[in-house]
Amino acid sequence: MKLIDLRSDTLTKPTAGMRKAMYAAEVGDDVYGEDRLVNELQIRVAEMLGKEAGLFVPSGTMSNQLAIKSQTQPGDEVICEYTSHLFTYEGGGPAVLSGVQVHPLKGNHGILDAVQISESIRPKDHHFAQTSLIALENTHNRGGGVVYPLPIIEQISDVAKDHHFTMHLDGARLMNAVIACGVDPSAYAELFDSVSVCFSKGLGAPVGSVLVGSAELIEKAHRFRKMFGGGMRQVGILAAAGHYALDYHIERLAEDHHRARLLAETCNELGVLEDDLSWTQTNIVVLSFPKGNTAQMEAAFMDEGLQVSVVDDQLIRLVTHLDFDDDQLDQSREILKKVLG
Ligand code: TLP
């Protein structure tokens, strides 16, 4: 039985076209700054997002951590959402790598608002850690792939400006947000000092992210990338995959969103969708079960050939992606009905 894998959009394999581009890639040593495709990719992403400079890094995690390191001092505080990737899934990186403490706030499907952020800013008093960075995530992974509404980010950005804080965007799935709501990526990016974009999620590349920001910020991040062991050598091979993803895999994200919507409709009919259909906005579908049932449900789906991802003891996540087609969609809906019906 061929398994259908909906655990994550990170699981996609490079397509034949992408592999061809990687095979043909001219390479240089990027630690010397001599890999043309890497240099071009950094400029390309920076221009797409309206920023001065970009830095190619191995992962979304490193990109987020470099953004924190480059914009904080030890003892500072970073405000973020309590299920955000940089707080939940990055191994305590902010504390270890930047010596900052994270102030996690509970959002609505991962979305924070300006009022709760204002209320959580520490007074200027020597008892408190000083807030210096606000980090948001768009789309919000644990929020169920929800798109951050631009007006809310604008209000949060006003708060940040009033207090002279910097703003970082974990845009691992920024292109999903762009396709879902038709907002230009630069309209999001102009509200942030740094933005991280991943090629290895919905865009289907095997590896790689780019951090963008001002030339000064990226210069600092470049130094820290070396310190974190992220200086790479002949990585034009990977940059070629990034270029290919930008050329061919952005518009098609709409297909992933459509398939996710159909999966969500089935889950809704079966009474297991976490919330109403309006929260399934991109390629992530979240299912909710009575407490303690998710390991058993995961096994039941697996027995039928569907791999899902257990988020916690109540939630299961399905993520649509480049390697998930209409036939697999039909089969998945049948499996959901069989297991849950
Ligand atoms: N997310 C992965 C897991 O780590 C949970 C996934 O399967 O969704 N930001 C966001 C919003 C992410 O979802 C991820 C990966 C990252 C950053 C980290 O990217 P990598 O894995 O490249 O370090």
CSV table of C-alpha atoms and ligand atoms in Angstrom, one decimal:
chain,number,residue,atom,x,y,z
A,1,MET,CA,0.0,0.0,0.0
A,2,LYS,CA,1.4,3.4,-1.0
A,3,LEU,CA,1.1,5.8,1.9
A,4,ILE,CA,-0.4,9.2,1.6
A,5,ASP,CA,1.7,11.6,3.6
A,6,LEU,CA,0.0,14.7,5.0
A,7,ARG,CA,2.3,15.2,8.0
A,8,SER,CA,3.9,18.3,6.6
A,9,ASP,CA,4.7,20.3,3.4
A,10,THR,CA,8.3,19.9,4.4
A,11,LEU,CA,8.2,16.3,3.1
A,12,THR,CA,8.0,17.0,-0.6
A,13,LYS,CA,10.7,15.6,-2.9
A,14,PRO,CA,12.3,17.9,-5.5
A,15,THR,CA,10.5,17.5,-8.8
A,16,ALA,CA,12.2,16.3,-12.0
A,17,GLY,CA,12.4,20.0,-13.2
A,18,MET,CA,13.9,21.1,-9.9
A,19,ARG,CA,16.5,18.3,-9.9
A,20,LYS,CA,17.5,19.2,-13.5
A,21,ALA,CA,18.0,22.8,-12.4
A,22,MET,CA,20.1,21.6,-9.4
A,23,TYR,CA,22.1,19.3,-11.6
A,24,ALA,CA,22.9,22.1,-14.1
A,25,ALA,CA,23.8,24.6,-11.3
A,26,GLU,CA,27.0,26.4,-11.6
A,27,VAL,CA,28.6,26.7,-8.1
A,28,GLY,CA,31.2,28.7,-6.2
A,29,ASP,CA,32.2,28.9,-2.6
A,30,ASP,CA,29.6,30.9,-0.8
A,31,VAL,CA,31.7,31.5,2.3
A,32,TYR,CA,33.9,33.5,-0.1
A,33,GLY,CA,30.7,35.1,-1.5
A,34,GLU,CA,31.5,33.5,-4.8
A,35,ASP,CA,28.4,31.5,-5.5
A,36,ARG,CA,26.5,33.4,-8.2
A,37,LEU,CA,23.2,31.6,-7.8
A,38,VAL,CA,23.2,32.2,-4.0
A,39,ASN,CA,24.1,35.9,-4.5
A,40,GLU,CA,21.3,36.2,-7.1
A,41,LEU,CA,18.8,34.4,-4.9
A,42,GLN,CA,19.5,36.7,-1.9
A,43,ILE,CA,19.0,39.8,-4.1
A,44,ARG,CA,15.9,38.3,-5.7
A,45,VAL,CA,14.2,37.6,-2.4
A,46,ALA,CA,15.3,40.9,-0.9
A,47,GLU,CA,13.8,42.7,-4.0
A,48,MET,CA,10.6,40.7,-3.9
A,49,LEU,CA,10.1,41.8,-0.3
A,50,GLY,CA,11.4,45.4,-0.8
A,51,LYS,CA,14.4,45.0,1.5
A,52,GLU,CA,18.1,46.0,1.0
A,53,ALA,CA,19.7,42.6,1.5
A,54,GLY,CA,19.2,38.9,2.0
A,55,LEU,CA,21.1,36.0,3.4
A,56,PHE,CA,20.7,32.3,2.3
A,57,VAL,CA,20.6,30.0,5.3
A,58,PRO,CA,20.1,26.2,5.7
A,59,SER,CA,16.8,26.3,7.6
A,60,GLY,CA,13.8,28.4,8.8
A,61,THR,CA,15.0,27.8,12.3
A,62,MET,CA,18.4,29.3,11.7
A,63,SER,CA,16.8,32.2,9.9
A,64,ASN,CA,14.5,33.0,12.9
A,65,GLN,CA,17.3,32.6,15.4
A,66,LEU,CA,19.6,34.9,13.4
A,67,ALA,CA,16.9,37.5,13.2
A,68,ILE,CA,16.6,37.4,17.0
A,69,LYS,CA,20.3,37.4,17.6
A,70,SER,CA,20.8,40.3,15.2
A,71,GLN,CA,18.1,42.5,16.8
A,72,THR,CA,18.4,41.9,20.6
A,73,GLN,CA,20.8,42.1,23.5
A,74,PRO,CA,21.1,39.4,26.2
A,75,GLY,CA,18.5,40.1,28.8
A,76,ASP,CA,16.0,41.6,26.4
A,77,GLU,CA,12.5,40.2,25.9
A,78,VAL,CA,10.9,39.0,22.7
A,79,ILE,CA,7.1,39.1,22.4
A,80,CYS,CA,5.6,36.3,20.3
A,81,GLU,CA,2.6,34.0,20.2
A,82,TYR,CA,2.8,31.0,22.6
A,83,THR,CA,2.4,28.4,19.8
A,84,SER,CA,4.8,30.3,17.4
A,85,HIS,CA,7.5,28.1,15.8
A,86,LEU,CA,10.3,30.1,17.3
A,87,PHE,CA,9.0,29.6,20.8
A,88,THR,CA,7.6,26.1,20.5
A,89,TYR,CA,9.8,24.2,18.0
A,90,GLU,CA,13.2,25.7,18.0
A,91,GLY,CA,14.7,23.9,21.0
A,92,GLY,CA,14.8,26.9,23.3
A,93,GLY,CA,17.1,28.7,20.8
A,94,PRO,CA,16.2,32.3,21.8
A,95,ALA,CA,17.4,31.6,25.4
A,96,VAL,CA,20.5,29.7,24.4
A,97,LEU,CA,21.7,31.5,21.3
A,98,SER,CA,20.6,35.1,22.1
A,99,GLY,CA,20.2,35.1,25.9
A,100,VAL,CA,16.8,36.6,25.6
A,101,GLN,CA,13.6,35.7,27.4
A,102,VAL,CA,10.5,35.1,25.4
A,103,HIS,CA,7.2,36.6,26.4
A,104,PRO,CA,4.6,34.3,24.8
A,105,LEU,CA,1.0,35.6,24.4
A,106,LYS,CA,-2.1,33.6,23.5
A,107,GLY,CA,-3.5,34.5,20.1
A,108,ASN,CA,-6.7,33.6,18.3
A,109,HIS,CA,-5.5,30.9,16.0
A,110,GLY,CA,-2.0,32.3,16.4
A,111,ILE,CA,-3.1,35.9,15.6
A,112,LEU,CA,-2.2,38.5,18.3
A,113,ASP,CA,-3.6,42.0,18.4
A,114,ALA,CA,-2.1,45.4,19.1
A,115,VAL,CA,-4.0,45.9,22.4
A,116,GLN,CA,-2.7,42.7,24.0
A,117,ILE,CA,0.8,43.4,22.8
A,118,SER,CA,0.7,47.0,24.2
A,119,GLU,CA,-0.6,45.6,27.5
A,120,SER,CA,2.3,43.1,27.7
A,121,ILE,CA,5.1,45.6,27.2
A,122,ARG,CA,7.3,45.8,30.3
A,123,PRO,CA,7.5,49.2,32.0
A,124,LYS,CA,10.8,51.0,31.8
A,125,ASP,CA,12.0,49.9,35.2
A,126,HIS,CA,15.2,48.1,36.2
A,127,HIS,CA,13.2,45.2,37.6
A,128,PHE,CA,12.1,44.1,34.2
A,129,ALA,CA,13.6,42.6,31.1
A,130,GLN,CA,13.3,45.2,28.3
A,131,THR,CA,11.1,44.3,25.4
A,132,SER,CA,12.9,44.9,22.2
A,133,LEU,CA,11.5,42.7,19.5
A,134,ILE,CA,8.0,41.5,18.4
A,135,ALA,CA,8.0,38.4,16.3
A,136,LEU,CA,4.9,37.3,14.3
A,137,GLU,CA,4.3,34.3,12.0
A,138,ASN,CA,2.4,34.4,8.7
A,139,THR,CA,0.8,32.0,7.9
A,140,HIS,CA,0.6,30.8,11.4
A,141,ASN,CA,1.4,27.1,11.5
A,142,ARG,CA,-0.1,26.0,14.9
A,143,GLY,CA,-2.9,28.4,14.3
A,144,GLY,CA,-3.9,26.2,11.4
A,145,GLY,CA,-2.2,28.0,8.5
A,146,VAL,CA,-4.2,31.2,9.2
A,147,VAL,CA,-3.3,34.3,7.3
A,148,TYR,CA,-2.3,37.4,9.5
A,149,PRO,CA,-4.7,40.2,8.4
A,150,LEU,CA,-2.6,43.1,7.1
A,151,PRO,CA,-4.6,45.8,9.1
A,152,ILE,CA,-3.8,43.9,12.4
A,153,ILE,CA,-0.1,43.8,11.5
A,154,GLU,CA,-0.2,47.6,10.7
A,155,GLN,CA,-1.6,48.3,14.2
A,156,ILE,CA,1.1,46.1,15.8
A,157,SER,CA,3.7,47.8,13.8
A,158,ASP,CA,2.5,51.2,15.1
A,159,VAL,CA,2.9,49.9,18.6
A,160,ALA,CA,6.4,48.7,17.8
A,161,LYS,CA,7.3,52.1,16.3
A,162,ASP,CA,6.0,54.0,19.3
A,163,HIS,CA,8.2,52.0,21.6
A,164,HIS,CA,11.2,51.7,19.2
A,165,PHE,CA,11.0,47.9,19.0
A,166,THR,CA,12.0,46.0,15.9
A,167,MET,CA,9.6,43.5,14.2
A,168,HIS,CA,10.5,40.1,12.8
A,169,LEU,CA,8.2,38.0,10.6
A,170,ASP,CA,8.6,34.2,10.4
A,171,GLY,CA,7.4,33.9,6.9
A,172,ALA,CA,8.2,30.2,6.4
A,173,ARG,CA,4.8,30.1,4.6
A,174,LEU,CA,4.5,33.8,3.6
A,175,MET,CA,3.8,32.8,0.0
A,176,ASN,CA,0.8,30.8,1.1
A,177,ALA,CA,-0.5,34.0,2.7
A,178,VAL,CA,0.3,35.9,-0.5
A,179,ILE,CA,-1.6,33.4,-2.7
A,180,ALA,CA,-4.5,33.1,-0.3
A,181,CYS,CA,-5.3,36.8,0.0
A,182,GLY,CA,-3.6,38.4,-3.0
A,183,VAL,CA,-1.5,40.8,-0.9
A,184,ASP,CA,1.9,41.6,-2.4
A,185,PRO,CA,4.8,40.1,-0.3
A,186,SER,CA,6.4,43.6,0.0
A,187,ALA,CA,3.2,45.0,1.6
A,188,TYR,CA,3.7,42.5,4.5
A,189,ALA,CA,7.5,42.9,4.6
A,190,GLU,CA,7.5,46.7,4.8
A,191,LEU,CA,6.0,46.4,8.3
A,192,PHE,CA,8.9,44.3,9.5
A,193,ASP,CA,12.6,44.9,10.0
A,194,SER,CA,13.4,41.3,9.2
A,195,VAL,CA,11.5,38.6,7.3
A,196,SER,CA,12.4,34.9,6.9
A,197,VAL,CA,11.1,33.0,3.9
A,198,CYS,CA,11.4,29.2,3.5
A,199,PHE,CA,11.9,27.3,0.2
A,200,SER,CA,11.5,23.9,1.9
A,201,LYS,CA,7.8,24.1,2.9
A,202,GLY,CA,5.1,24.7,0.3
A,203,LEU,CA,7.6,25.8,-2.3
A,204,GLY,CA,8.9,22.3,-2.5
A,205,ALA,CA,12.7,22.7,-2.4
A,206,PRO,CA,14.7,20.3,-0.3
A,207,VAL,CA,16.4,22.9,1.9
A,208,GLY,CA,17.0,26.6,2.4
A,209,SER,CA,15.5,29.9,3.6
A,210,VAL,CA,16.4,33.5,3.1
A,211,LEU,CA,16.4,36.2,5.8
A,212,VAL,CA,15.9,39.7,4.5
A,213,GLY,CA,16.3,43.1,6.1
A,214,SER,CA,18.4,46.2,5.9
A,215,ALA,CA,22.0,45.9,4.7
A,216,GLU,CA,23.2,46.6,8.3
A,217,LEU,CA,21.0,43.9,9.8
A,218,ILE,CA,22.0,41.3,7.2
A,219,GLU,CA,25.7,42.1,7.7
A,220,LYS,CA,25.2,41.3,11.4
A,221,ALA,CA,23.2,38.1,10.6
A,222,HIS,CA,26.0,37.1,8.2
A,223,ARG,CA,28.5,37.2,11.0
A,224,PHE,CA,26.2,35.2,13.3
A,225,ARG,CA,25.5,32.7,10.5
A,226,LYS,CA,29.2,31.9,10.5
A,227,MET,CA,29.2,31.7,14.3
A,228,PHE,CA,26.2,29.3,14.3
A,229,GLY,CA,28.0,27.0,11.7
A,230,GLY,CA,25.7,28.0,8.9
A,231,GLY,CA,28.3,29.1,6.4
A,232,MET,CA,27.9,26.9,3.4
A,233,ARG,CA,30.2,26.3,0.4
A,234,GLN,CA,29.1,25.1,-3.1
A,235,VAL,CA,25.4,25.7,-2.4
A,236,GLY,CA,24.5,27.0,-5.8
A,237,ILE,CA,22.9,23.5,-6.1
A,238,LEU,CA,20.5,24.5,-3.4
A,239,ALA,CA,20.0,28.1,-4.5
A,240,ALA,CA,19.1,26.6,-8.0
A,241,ALA,CA,16.2,24.8,-6.2
A,242,GLY,CA,15.2,28.0,-4.6
A,243,HIS,CA,15.1,29.9,-7.9
A,244,TYR,CA,13.2,27.1,-9.5
A,245,ALA,CA,10.7,27.2,-6.6
A,246,LEU,CA,10.2,30.9,-7.0
A,247,ASP,CA,9.7,30.5,-10.8
A,248,TYR,CA,7.3,27.6,-10.7
A,249,HIS,CA,5.9,26.8,-7.3
A,250,ILE,CA,4.3,30.0,-6.0
A,251,GLU,CA,1.1,30.2,-8.1
A,252,ARG,CA,0.4,26.5,-7.7
A,253,LEU,CA,0.0,26.9,-3.9
A,254,ALA,CA,-3.6,27.7,-4.8
A,255,GLU,CA,-4.1,24.0,-5.6
A,256,ASP,CA,-2.8,23.0,-2.2
A,257,HIS,CA,-5.2,25.5,-0.6
A,258,HIS,CA,-8.1,24.1,-2.6
A,259,ARG,CA,-7.4,20.5,-1.7
A,260,ALA,CA,-7.0,21.5,2.0
A,261,ARG,CA,-10.4,23.2,1.8
A,262,LEU,CA,-12.0,20.0,0.4
A,263,LEU,CA,-10.4,18.0,3.2
A,264,ALA,CA,-11.6,20.5,5.7
A,265,GLU,CA,-15.2,20.2,4.3
A,266,THR,CA,-15.1,16.4,4.8
A,267,CYS,CA,-13.7,16.8,8.3
A,268,ASN,CA,-16.4,19.4,9.1
A,269,GLU,CA,-19.1,16.9,7.9
A,270,LEU,CA,-17.6,14.3,10.1
A,271,GLY,CA,-17.6,16.7,13.1
A,272,VAL,CA,-13.8,16.7,13.7
A,273,LEU,CA,-12.7,20.0,12.2
A,274,GLU,CA,-11.1,22.0,15.1
A,275,ASP,CA,-13.1,25.1,14.3
A,276,ASP,CA,-15.4,26.4,11.5
A,277,LEU,CA,-14.4,26.3,7.9
A,278,SER,CA,-13.4,29.9,7.8
A,279,TRP,CA,-10.2,29.0,9.7
A,280,THR,CA,-9.0,26.7,6.9
A,281,GLN,CA,-7.4,29.5,4.8
A,282,THR,CA,-4.3,27.9,3.3
A,283,ASN,CA,-2.8,24.4,3.2
A,284,ILE,CA,-3.2,23.3,6.8
A,285,VAL,CA,-6.3,21.5,8.3
A,286,VAL,CA,-6.6,20.9,12.0
A,287,LEU,CA,-8.7,18.1,13.4
A,288,SER,CA,-9.8,18.0,17.0
A,289,PHE,CA,-10.5,14.9,19.1
A,290,PRO,CA,-11.5,14.2,22.7
A,291,LYS,CA,-8.4,14.5,25.0
A,292,GLY,CA,-6.0,11.6,24.8
A,293,ASN,CA,-7.3,10.1,21.6
A,294,THR,CA,-4.8,11.4,19.0
A,295,ALA,CA,-2.2,8.6,19.1
A,296,GLN,CA,-5.0,6.0,18.6
A,297,MET,CA,-6.4,8.1,15.7
A,298,GLU,CA,-3.0,8.4,14.1
A,299,ALA,CA,-2.6,4.6,14.2
A,300,ALA,CA,-6.1,4.1,12.8
A,301,PHE,CA,-5.4,6.5,9.9
A,302,MET,CA,-2.0,4.8,9.3
A,303,ASP,CA,-3.7,1.4,9.1
A,304,GLU,CA,-5.7,2.8,6.1
A,305,GLY,CA,-2.6,4.3,4.5
A,306,LEU,CA,-2.9,8.0,5.6
A,307,GLN,CA,0.0,9.6,7.6
A,308,VAL,CA,-1.0,12.5,9.7
A,309,SER,CA,0.8,14.6,12.2
A,310,VAL,CA,-0.1,14.6,15.9
A,311,VAL,CA,0.1,18.1,17.3
A,312,ASP,CA,-0.8,17.3,20.9
A,313,ASP,CA,-3.2,15.0,22.8
A,314,GLN,CA,-6.3,16.6,21.1
A,315,LEU,CA,-5.2,17.9,17.8
A,316,ILE,CA,-4.1,16.3,14.5
A,317,ARG,CA,-2.8,18.2,11.5
A,318,LEU,CA,-3.1,17.5,7.8
A,319,VAL,CA,-0.9,19.6,5.5
A,320,THR,CA,-1.4,19.6,1.7
A,321,HIS,CA,1.6,20.0,-0.6
A,322,LEU,CA,3.2,19.6,-4.0
A,323,ASP,CA,3.3,15.8,-3.8
A,324,PHE,CA,-0.4,15.5,-2.9
A,325,ASP,CA,-2.7,15.2,-6.0
A,326,ASP,CA,-6.4,14.9,-6.7
A,327,ASP,CA,-6.4,11.1,-6.6
A,328,GLN,CA,-4.8,11.1,-3.2
A,329,LEU,CA,-7.3,13.7,-2.1
A,330,ASP,CA,-10.2,11.4,-3.1
A,331,GLN,CA,-8.5,8.5,-1.3
A,332,SER,CA,-7.8,10.6,1.8
A,333,ARG,CA,-11.5,11.8,2.0
A,334,GLU,CA,-12.6,8.1,1.8
A,335,ILE,CA,-10.1,7.1,4.5
A,336,LEU,CA,-11.4,10.0,6.7
A,337,LYS,CA,-15.0,8.8,6.2
A,338,LYS,CA,-14.0,5.1,6.8
A,339,VAL,CA,-12.1,5.8,10.0
A,340,LEU,CA,-14.4,8.5,11.4
A,341,GLY,CA,-17.8,7.7,9.9
B,1,TLP,N1,7.8,23.6,10.7
B,1,TLP,C1,7.7,22.2,10.6
B,1,TLP,C2,8.0,21.6,12.0
B,1,TLP,O1,9.1,22.1,12.6
B,1,TLP,C3,6.8,21.9,13.0
B,1,TLP,C4,6.4,21.7,10.1
B,1,TLP,O2,6.3,20.5,9.8
B,1,TLP,O3,5.5,22.5,9.9
B,1,TLP,N2,8.7,28.5,10.9
B,1,TLP,C5,7.6,27.9,10.7
B,1,TLP,C6,6.3,28.6,10.7
B,1,TLP,C7,7.6,26.5,10.5
B,1,TLP,O4,6.5,25.9,10.3
B,1,TLP,C8,8.8,25.8,10.4
B,1,TLP,C9,8.9,24.3,10.2
B,1,TLP,C10,10.0,26.5,10.6
B,1,TLP,C11,9.9,27.9,10.9
B,1,TLP,C12,11.4,25.9,10.7
B,1,TLP,O5,11.8,25.5,9.4
B,1,TLP,P1,13.0,24.5,9.3
B,1,TLP,O6,12.4,23.1,9.5
B,1,TLP,O7,13.5,24.7,8.0
B,1,TLP,O8,14.0,24.8,10.4
